[in-house]
Amino acid sequence: MTPSGRRSTPDGGLTRRDFLAGSGALFLSGCLGAKRKRIEGEIVADARAHGHLLRGPLPTTPSRTVEVPVVVAGAGIAGLSAAWRLRRAGVEDFLVLELESSAGGNARWGSNAVTEFPWAAHYVPLPTRESVAVRELFRELGIIVGTDARGEPEYEERYLCAAPQERLFEFGRWHDGLYPSAAADAEDLAQLRRFRERMAEFRGKFAIPVERSSRGLLELDALTMRRWLDREGFTSPRLRWYVDYACRDDYGCTIDTTSAWAGIHYYASRPEDEEVVTWPAGIGWIARRLAAPLGRRLVTGALVARADGEGVDYLDTRTRERVRVRAKRVILALPRFVVQRVFPRTADGFTYAPWVVANVTVDRVPEGRGAPPCWDNVLRDGDSLGYVVATHQSLRTRPGPSVLTWYLPCTGDPASERAALVARPWEYWRDRVIADLRPAHPDIEERASRIDVMLLGHAMIRPVPGFVWGKSRAEAAARVGNVHFAHSDLSGLSLFEEAQYHGVRAAEEVLRAMGVRCPSLLG
Amino acid sequence: MKHALLVSVFVLATCGLVYELIAGAAASYLLGDSVTQFSTIIGAYLFSMGIGSWLSRYVGRGLIARFIQIEILVGVVGGLSSTILFVAFGQLPAFRLILYAVVALIGIGVGMEIPLLLRILKDQLQFKDLVAQVLSLDYVGALAASILFPIWLVPHLGLIRTSFLFGIANIGVALWTTWLFREHLPAARFFRVQGAAALVLLAAGFAGSAAISDFAEEGLYADEIIFFRTTAYQKIVVTREADDVRLYLNGHLQFSSRDEYRYHEALVHPGLAAVADPGRVLVLGGGDGLAVREILKDPRVREVRLVDLDPEMTRIFRDHASLSQLNGGALRSPKLRVTNADAFLWLEEAGDRYDFVVVDFPDPTNYSLSKLYTTSFYRRLARRLAEGGIAVIQSTSPLFARKSFWCIAETVRAAGLQAAPYHVYVPSFGEWGFVLASREAYRPPERFPEGLRFVSAATSRSFFEFPPDMAPVPVEANRLNHQVLVQYYDSEWKTINP
Ligand SMILES: Cc1cc2nc3c(=O)[nH]c(=O)nc-3n(C[C@H](O)[C@H](O)[C@H](O)COP(=O)(O)OP(=O)(O)OC[C@H]3O[C@@H](n4cnc5c(N)ncnc54)[C@H](O)[C@@H]3O)c2cc1C
């Protein structure tokens, strides 16, 4: 007798027939005039809207003054990492001032009845040997649980991104992996192989943190990624899409605006097919753990408005009071465009790509034709990057509700993109998200109950040609008297590891200045 | 006019037969046993046509108007018929009732068509020509339908779109008739509006049914269905043929009562009997209570905890007479506690330890289920094992899915446990495998509970011998981030059941 896979339920849950019955029922109810389900949502208020206060007049005199040895402005990954470094060295007396109502910055997260979900950063690739401080943090947080026979870190399996990781929607179906391999011809594949070989040759010369990279290839920073692809004879449209996708995903730029150095860095700074760690809240999982021990030393709703060698002034966004924080050391863990306002410096060339992030609450992860749902679900057509599934790491075996985090980098001219962002109502973004996902998931409107949107006007620093290895970036990181700087902007690449590096670096500068002796975590 | 109406006869005949074929095909897909389904559907349909023909005598004045209305009705019901049937099967217990109601309604309508048409045409032709032409076109239309249906319609359009398409054709006839008789039909506009509305409905259905129409057209069940329920998690179907009761979940065979004792004795006793003092036993999956029945045969067991996802499953196997008979009322045992939860999540939270654990999950057909076969899962399982405790894991077939089987054993080892793989022969599944997982090396027991039909001390030793065609193969362990098991399983079963 022919064996049948015992107990092999076809999709672990609803059968195709339920699906069919479901859509049939929906169709019928549609015909019978039943009301179409409404999708709720809003443009989530971004406290950075308070930013305009920076431009307006402040109350002239502080209504109170606090004194503290060290003050950190900004509780993104850089500011939180600075605090982490100070605490590891036994320095517990400091304040962290954050504009938003919670810490995180571009690692911030949200939650609803279904799950937590990221509002921006969602994963960290496994840290390389050079990312000493990241490995140290990961050990402390239980992400790295041991060392294997080869001396490489062992990771907690639950935090490693679960299989299946990535799929790409093309020609009406989902395909495994991100490289558009469906319909790739021999020439395409030959170029892909050659591209991978080229990247392997570069490996070792590009590092995370950027600071650890070899200085021998800086001429690549003068070219755009497209020029470099041209120069090397990489003409395959599939390969170009693949590389362009990486630039959009990591930098909010295209191959026309990313410097070849930054474009290659994406591939050459880590081993091929490196794994990542991720959580429902994205990197918010780490941010929350960094913020938790701060307790009341984390002051939220604090808009830092002025800084000088003796401290900072902030505006309490709730009481509208101006507060003076006198400190011996100041760490400005703020994006460069904010630093320019609170501690005016000349800093040319810092440009930012706006992003739109939408969190779509669905009653069940949409499947679509072809490869099964993955953590990262990318669409070949259109400008968006597709979506990440917040519940992917869940141990639940049955399909259930989830939140899909949809990403749209705005790769055009930043100022006009920003103007266009704010001009559009929520309905526009709702329709845009739906229209983007519908080809892959014709049922998306039925699945979705909420679409919340966040507009990030200055989401990512743009590594345009000449920026990463230019003068202003190098100068921006150098301390000015008692004022130190920390932020991923200072690397020219928006990466968790870079933000952490600069936070730790700035804290170690402060520790040294305070005469606290401790070995550097920067390797 | 005359020719126009004769064309209508042809179209209507095609439509009529297509509806009948759709009902027959849908019923055999959904209920299995196509011979019975087709013959009862055809019978019911023809009988309804007879009723329709007879009822046509009550149509007096307004012949044309009635004819048009019947066409619209038949078009709408016929067009929606397969959608209705699939929806009803998914949602409603009274599926057969709905099936025959739909068949009867269409049959009655179709039965009225020809008599009415004959009467409409009677002044245009001599009686002998009339009958000859109408009936021959009727049969030619039926022939066309019966050839088109299997060769083109089902493979290319699928059942759902086919029925919408013919519903549309039917409405087309109705609309055309309103035009043909525009001079004799005072309410022509009224009918046109009705017809147009029906047309829009069906056209929308046709367009919107793309998702519906790729329905897997497979005959699911061969035997009589004695129990059927759709729960939040799965579709439970129990069939019986003579003394053989079978349980299907989502269309997949779980056991056959003829030989399930082999499976469940082999699942439970080699492990359970080897535990020194199996006071506390945990069962993950296995809501049918058959594993619990075996466990309760060991008098040393004081308490059993059953964790199954689906509350309906455990409820019907406790309360439904012919189902609880299969597990000997095990789910009513005072020693048993039932928890309905997702096993992985439950294991994560639970704090108790158990002397013996039965892990009886569905095969790792997809990524969700394969999580239950990862190092992460077995590490958590290990934490729930008491001192000297043993777990047994159903591990698919070492013959048909050799890599998958050895992958599960490898995964148990990678999670830091000892693995003792074994296999038995269960006729309805074929060669089937299990893996015992424990901290100390497994030692086969000398004694088994009384009254076993399959497992004994002598035979159980041979379970652990693997002939060359099932011998270990090099495989990787299955991890959350690298679920190799799904790939092994997929490739192996695909070569057997393509
Ligand atoms: C959409 C998106 C997706 C991303 N995905 C990834 C990813 O998957 N992996 C990855 O590694 N990186 C990712 N990144 C980049 C990563 O999030 C950032 O590099 C990192 O979080 C930056 O941390 P930071 O501390 O340098 O800066 P920020 O996060 O910008 O922190 C600055 C903080 O300062 C606060 N602040 C600003 N002005 C003031 C003021 N005047 N007073 C007080 N406080 C103020 C801000 O609210 C913020 O909390 C992503 C970024 C974006 C935008």
PDB file of N, CA and C and ligand atoms in Angstrom, chain A residues 54 74-79 97-100 104-107 120-123 283 302-304 333-335 338 355 357 407 456 459-460 487-488 494-497 499, ligand 1:
ATOM      1  N   LEU A  54      12.943  73.746  18.748  1.00  0.00           N
ATOM      2  CA  LEU A  54      14.355  74.093  18.732  1.00  0.00           C
ATOM      3  C   LEU A  54      14.584  75.395  17.979  1.00  0.00           C
ATOM      4  N   GLY A  74      20.101  62.290  24.449  1.00  0.00           N
ATOM      5  CA  GLY A  74      19.671  61.322  23.431  1.00  0.00           C
ATOM      6  C   GLY A  74      19.736  59.906  23.980  1.00  0.00           C
ATOM      7  N   ALA A  75      18.614  59.203  23.933  1.00  0.00           N
ATOM      8  CA  ALA A  75      18.577  57.812  24.410  1.00  0.00           C
ATOM      9  C   ALA A  75      18.292  56.867  23.261  1.00  0.00           C
ATOM     10  N   GLY A  76      18.986  57.081  22.133  1.00  0.00           N
ATOM     11  CA  GLY A  76      19.001  56.073  21.074  1.00  0.00           C
ATOM     12  C   GLY A  76      20.046  55.036  21.470  1.00  0.00           C
ATOM     13  N   ILE A  77      20.402  54.173  20.538  1.00  0.00           N
ATOM     14  CA  ILE A  77      21.381  53.131  20.851  1.00  0.00           C
ATOM     15  C   ILE A  77      22.705  53.758  21.284  1.00  0.00           C
ATOM     16  N   ALA A  78      23.094  54.870  20.659  1.00  0.00           N
ATOM     17  CA  ALA A  78      24.371  55.484  21.018  1.00  0.00           C
ATOM     18  C   ALA A  78      24.340  56.004  22.457  1.00  0.00           C
ATOM     19  N   GLY A  79      23.317  56.763  22.813  1.00  0.00           N
ATOM     20  CA  GLY A  79      23.221  57.301  24.169  1.00  0.00           C
ATOM     21  C   GLY A  79      23.092  56.190  25.201  1.00  0.00           C
ATOM     22  N   LEU A  97      19.049  62.292  28.812  1.00  0.00           N
ATOM     23  CA  LEU A  97      17.879  63.112  28.451  1.00  0.00           C
ATOM     24  C   LEU A  97      17.348  62.674  27.095  1.00  0.00           C
ATOM     25  N   GLU A  98      16.079  62.396  27.061  1.00  0.00           N
ATOM     26  CA  GLU A  98      15.486  61.913  25.806  1.00  0.00           C
ATOM     27  C   GLU A  98      14.221  62.692  25.504  1.00  0.00           C
ATOM     28  N   LEU A  99      14.135  63.112  24.263  1.00  0.00           N
ATOM     29  CA  LEU A  99      12.985  63.890  23.815  1.00  0.00           C
ATOM     30  C   LEU A  99      11.675  63.093  23.817  1.00  0.00           C
ATOM     31  N   GLU A 100      11.753  61.860  23.348  1.00  0.00           N
ATOM     32  CA  GLU A 100      10.536  61.045  23.244  1.00  0.00           C
ATOM     33  C   GLU A 100      10.075  60.583  24.622  1.00  0.00           C
ATOM     34  N   GLY A 104      15.066  54.618  22.818  1.00  0.00           N
ATOM     35  CA  GLY A 104      15.118  53.753  21.628  1.00  0.00           C
ATOM     36  C   GLY A 104      15.556  54.475  20.372  1.00  0.00           C
ATOM     37  N   GLY A 105      15.039  55.683  20.163  1.00  0.00           N
ATOM     38  CA  GLY A 105      15.378  56.398  18.925  1.00  0.00           C
ATOM     39  C   GLY A 105      14.994  55.550  17.728  1.00  0.00           C
ATOM     40  N   ASN A 106      15.933  55.319  16.843  1.00  0.00           N
ATOM     41  CA  ASN A 106      15.632  54.516  15.662  1.00  0.00           C
ATOM     42  C   ASN A 106      15.614  53.018  15.964  1.00  0.00           C
ATOM     43  N   ALA A 107      15.660  52.666  17.233  1.00  0.00           N
ATOM     44  CA  ALA A 107      15.462  51.262  17.614  1.00  0.00           C
ATOM     45  C   ALA A 107      14.176  51.164  18.426  1.00  0.00           C
ATOM     46  N   ALA A 120      11.488  50.864  13.614  1.00  0.00           N
ATOM     47  CA  ALA A 120      12.574  51.122  12.663  1.00  0.00           C
ATOM     48  C   ALA A 120      13.478  49.894  12.629  1.00  0.00           C
ATOM     49  N   ALA A 121      14.600  49.936  13.367  1.00  0.00           N
ATOM     50  CA  ALA A 121      15.577  48.849  13.235  1.00  0.00           C
ATOM     51  C   ALA A 121      15.024  47.536  13.739  1.00  0.00           C
ATOM     52  N   HIS A 122      15.255  46.481  12.971  1.00  0.00           N
ATOM     53  CA  HIS A 122      14.678  45.205  13.389  1.00  0.00           C
ATOM     54  C   HIS A 122      15.666  44.080  13.594  1.00  0.00           C
ATOM     55  N   TYR A 123      16.909  44.198  13.148  1.00  0.00           N
ATOM     56  CA  TYR A 123      17.828  43.069  13.356  1.00  0.00           C
ATOM     57  C   TYR A 123      19.258  43.548  13.495  1.00  0.00           C
ATOM     58  N   ILE A 283      15.214  45.704  17.273  1.00  0.00           N
ATOM     59  CA  ILE A 283      16.316  46.025  18.176  1.00  0.00           C
ATOM     60  C   ILE A 283      15.792  46.710  19.433  1.00  0.00           C
ATOM     61  N   ALA A 302      12.330  65.272  27.403  1.00  0.00           N
ATOM     62  CA  ALA A 302      13.315  66.339  27.626  1.00  0.00           C
ATOM     63  C   ALA A 302      13.948  66.742  26.295  1.00  0.00           C
ATOM     64  N   LEU A 303      13.578  67.919  25.835  1.00  0.00           N
ATOM     65  CA  LEU A 303      14.127  68.411  24.572  1.00  0.00           C
ATOM     66  C   LEU A 303      15.389  69.221  24.855  1.00  0.00           C
ATOM     67  N   VAL A 304      16.525  68.624  24.519  1.00  0.00           N
ATOM     68  CA  VAL A 304      17.783  69.345  24.745  1.00  0.00           C
ATOM     69  C   VAL A 304      17.858  70.478  23.725  1.00  0.00           C
ATOM     70  N   ALA A 333      24.539  62.509  22.191  1.00  0.00           N
ATOM     71  CA  ALA A 333      24.236  61.302  21.393  1.00  0.00           C
ATOM     72  C   ALA A 333      23.031  61.608  20.520  1.00  0.00           C
ATOM     73  N   LEU A 334      23.176  62.671  19.756  1.00  0.00           N
ATOM     74  CA  LEU A 334      22.065  63.183  18.940  1.00  0.00           C
ATOM     75  C   LEU A 334      22.471  63.132  17.480  1.00  0.00           C
ATOM     76  N   PRO A 335      21.471  63.046  16.595  1.00  0.00           N
ATOM     77  CA  PRO A 335      21.829  63.122  15.184  1.00  0.00           C
ATOM     78  C   PRO A 335      22.500  64.459  14.886  1.00  0.00           C
ATOM     79  N   VAL A 338      20.591  67.697  14.597  1.00  0.00           N
ATOM     80  CA  VAL A 338      20.126  68.280  15.857  1.00  0.00           C
ATOM     81  C   VAL A 338      21.295  68.961  16.570  1.00  0.00           C
ATOM     82  N   TRP A 355      12.229  58.009   5.761  1.00  0.00           N
ATOM     83  CA  TRP A 355      11.625  56.675   5.622  1.00  0.00           C
ATOM     84  C   TRP A 355      10.192  56.742   6.103  1.00  0.00           C
ATOM     85  N   VAL A 357       7.476  54.047   7.772  1.00  0.00           N
ATOM     86  CA  VAL A 357       7.305  52.703   8.311  1.00  0.00           C
ATOM     87  C   VAL A 357       5.828  52.536   8.640  1.00  0.00           C
ATOM     88  N   TYR A 407       8.285  48.721   5.099  1.00  0.00           N
ATOM     89  CA  TYR A 407       9.309  49.770   5.032  1.00  0.00           C
ATOM     90  C   TYR A 407       9.357  50.439   3.654  1.00  0.00           C
ATOM     91  N   LEU A 456       9.393  59.123   9.229  1.00  0.00           N
ATOM     92  CA  LEU A 456      10.692  59.445   9.814  1.00  0.00           C
ATOM     93  C   LEU A 456      11.402  60.383   8.844  1.00  0.00           C
ATOM     94  N   ALA A 459      15.569  59.789   8.785  1.00  0.00           N
ATOM     95  CA  ALA A 459      15.743  58.432   9.304  1.00  0.00           C
ATOM     96  C   ALA A 459      17.183  57.956   9.242  1.00  0.00           C
ATOM     97  N   MET A 460      17.810  58.140   8.099  1.00  0.00           N
ATOM     98  CA  MET A 460      19.136  57.529   7.911  1.00  0.00           C
ATOM     99  C   MET A 460      20.107  58.509   7.290  1.00  0.00           C
ATOM    100  N   HIS A 487      26.942  59.046  17.895  1.00  0.00           N
ATOM    101  CA  HIS A 487      25.752  58.786  17.074  1.00  0.00           C
ATOM    102  C   HIS A 487      26.199  57.985  15.867  1.00  0.00           C
ATOM    103  N   SER A 488      25.277  57.162  15.312  1.00  0.00           N
ATOM    104  CA  SER A 488      25.671  56.392  14.124  1.00  0.00           C
ATOM    105  C   SER A 488      25.948  57.306  12.932  1.00  0.00           C
ATOM    106  N   SER A 494      24.031  53.986   8.887  1.00  0.00           N
ATOM    107  CA  SER A 494      23.035  53.791   9.937  1.00  0.00           C
ATOM    108  C   SER A 494      22.999  52.340  10.348  1.00  0.00           C
ATOM    109  N   LEU A 495      23.812  51.984  11.307  1.00  0.00           N
ATOM    110  CA  LEU A 495      23.829  50.596  11.761  1.00  0.00           C
ATOM    111  C   LEU A 495      23.865  50.574  13.275  1.00  0.00           C
ATOM    112  N   PHE A 496      23.204  49.583  13.841  1.00  0.00           N
ATOM    113  CA  PHE A 496      23.212  49.399  15.280  1.00  0.00           C
ATOM    114  C   PHE A 496      24.640  49.390  15.821  1.00  0.00           C
ATOM    115  N   GLU A 497      25.499  48.592  15.163  1.00  0.00           N
ATOM    116  CA  GLU A 497      26.866  48.419  15.667  1.00  0.00           C
ATOM    117  C   GLU A 497      27.619  49.748  15.681  1.00  0.00           C
ATOM    118  N   ALA A 499      26.246  52.783  15.972  1.00  0.00           N
ATOM    119  CA  ALA A 499      25.705  53.608  17.054  1.00  0.00           C
ATOM    120  C   ALA A 499      26.310  53.160  18.378  1.00  0.00           C
TER     121      ALA A 499
HETATM  122  C1  LIG C   1      13.680  52.540   9.258  1.00  0.00           C
HETATM  123  C2  LIG C   1      14.992  52.164   9.841  1.00  0.00           C
HETATM  124  C3  LIG C   1      15.369  50.826   9.874  1.00  0.00           C
HETATM  125  C4  LIG C   1      16.596  50.463  10.420  1.00  0.00           C
HETATM  126  N1  LIG C   1      16.916  49.150  10.471  1.00  0.00           N
HETATM  127  C5  LIG C   1      18.096  48.787  11.021  1.00  0.00           C
HETATM  128  C6  LIG C   1      18.408  47.434  11.205  1.00  0.00           C
HETATM  129  O1  LIG C   1      17.600  46.560  10.903  1.00  0.00           O
HETATM  130  N2  LIG C   1      19.605  47.104  11.737  1.00  0.00           N
HETATM  131  C7  LIG C   1      20.499  48.051  12.128  1.00  0.00           C
HETATM  132  O2  LIG C   1      21.574  47.712  12.600  1.00  0.00           O
HETATM  133  N3  LIG C   1      20.200  49.348  12.012  1.00  0.00           N
HETATM  134  C8  LIG C   1      19.023  49.727  11.474  1.00  0.00           C
HETATM  135  N4  LIG C   1      18.713  51.043  11.390  1.00  0.00           N
HETATM  136  C9  LIG C   1      19.668  52.000  11.896  1.00  0.00           C
HETATM  137  C10 LIG C   1      19.653  52.058  13.412  1.00  0.00           C
HETATM  138  O3  LIG C   1      18.346  52.127  13.858  1.00  0.00           O
HETATM  139  C11 LIG C   1      20.355  53.258  13.879  1.00  0.00           C
HETATM  140  O4  LIG C   1      21.651  53.267  13.352  1.00  0.00           O
HETATM  141  C12 LIG C   1      20.514  53.345  15.370  1.00  0.00           C
HETATM  142  O5  LIG C   1      19.343  52.977  16.061  1.00  0.00           O
HETATM  143  C13 LIG C   1      20.852  54.785  15.668  1.00  0.00           C
HETATM  144  O6  LIG C   1      21.046  55.004  17.002  1.00  0.00           O
HETATM  145  P1  LIG C   1      21.608  56.405  17.466  1.00  0.00           P
HETATM  146  O7  LIG C   1      21.587  56.375  18.924  1.00  0.00           O
HETATM  147  O8  LIG C   1      22.866  56.639  16.772  1.00  0.00           O
HETATM  148  O9  LIG C   1      20.587  57.462  16.904  1.00  0.00           O
HETATM  149  P2  LIG C   1      19.061  57.755  17.155  1.00  0.00           P
HETATM  150  O10 LIG C   1      18.324  56.515  17.161  1.00  0.00           O
HETATM  151  O11 LIG C   1      18.729  58.800  16.170  1.00  0.00           O
HETATM  152  O12 LIG C   1      19.027  58.355  18.601  1.00  0.00           O
HETATM  153  C14 LIG C   1      18.983  59.708  18.866  1.00  0.00           C
HETATM  154  C15 LIG C   1      18.060  59.930  20.038  1.00  0.00           C
HETATM  155  O13 LIG C   1      18.078  61.290  20.381  1.00  0.00           O
HETATM  156  C16 LIG C   1      16.773  61.749  20.597  1.00  0.00           C
HETATM  157  N5  LIG C   1      16.754  63.188  20.346  1.00  0.00           N
HETATM  158  C17 LIG C   1      16.777  63.841  19.161  1.00  0.00           C
HETATM  159  N6  LIG C   1      16.774  65.167  19.342  1.00  0.00           N
HETATM  160  C18 LIG C   1      16.780  65.358  20.668  1.00  0.00           C
HETATM  161  C19 LIG C   1      16.808  66.522  21.473  1.00  0.00           C
HETATM  162  N7  LIG C   1      16.849  67.708  20.958  1.00  0.00           N
HETATM  163  N8  LIG C   1      16.799  66.354  22.802  1.00  0.00           N
HETATM  164  C20 LIG C   1      16.762  65.125  23.364  1.00  0.00           C
HETATM  165  N9  LIG C   1      16.754  64.016  22.646  1.00  0.00           N
HETATM  166  C21 LIG C   1      16.759  64.124  21.306  1.00  0.00           C
HETATM  167  C22 LIG C   1      15.969  60.956  19.648  1.00  0.00           C
HETATM  168  O14 LIG C   1      14.616  60.931  20.030  1.00  0.00           O
HETATM  169  C23 LIG C   1      16.646  59.598  19.729  1.00  0.00           C
HETATM  170  O15 LIG C   1      16.099  58.805  20.766  1.00  0.00           O
HETATM  171  C24 LIG C   1      17.480  51.442  10.892  1.00  0.00           C
HETATM  172  C25 LIG C   1      17.097  52.770  10.873  1.00  0.00           C
HETATM  173  C26 LIG C   1      15.865  53.130  10.357  1.00  0.00           C
HETATM  174  C27 LIG C   1      15.474  54.562  10.371  1.00  0.00           C
END
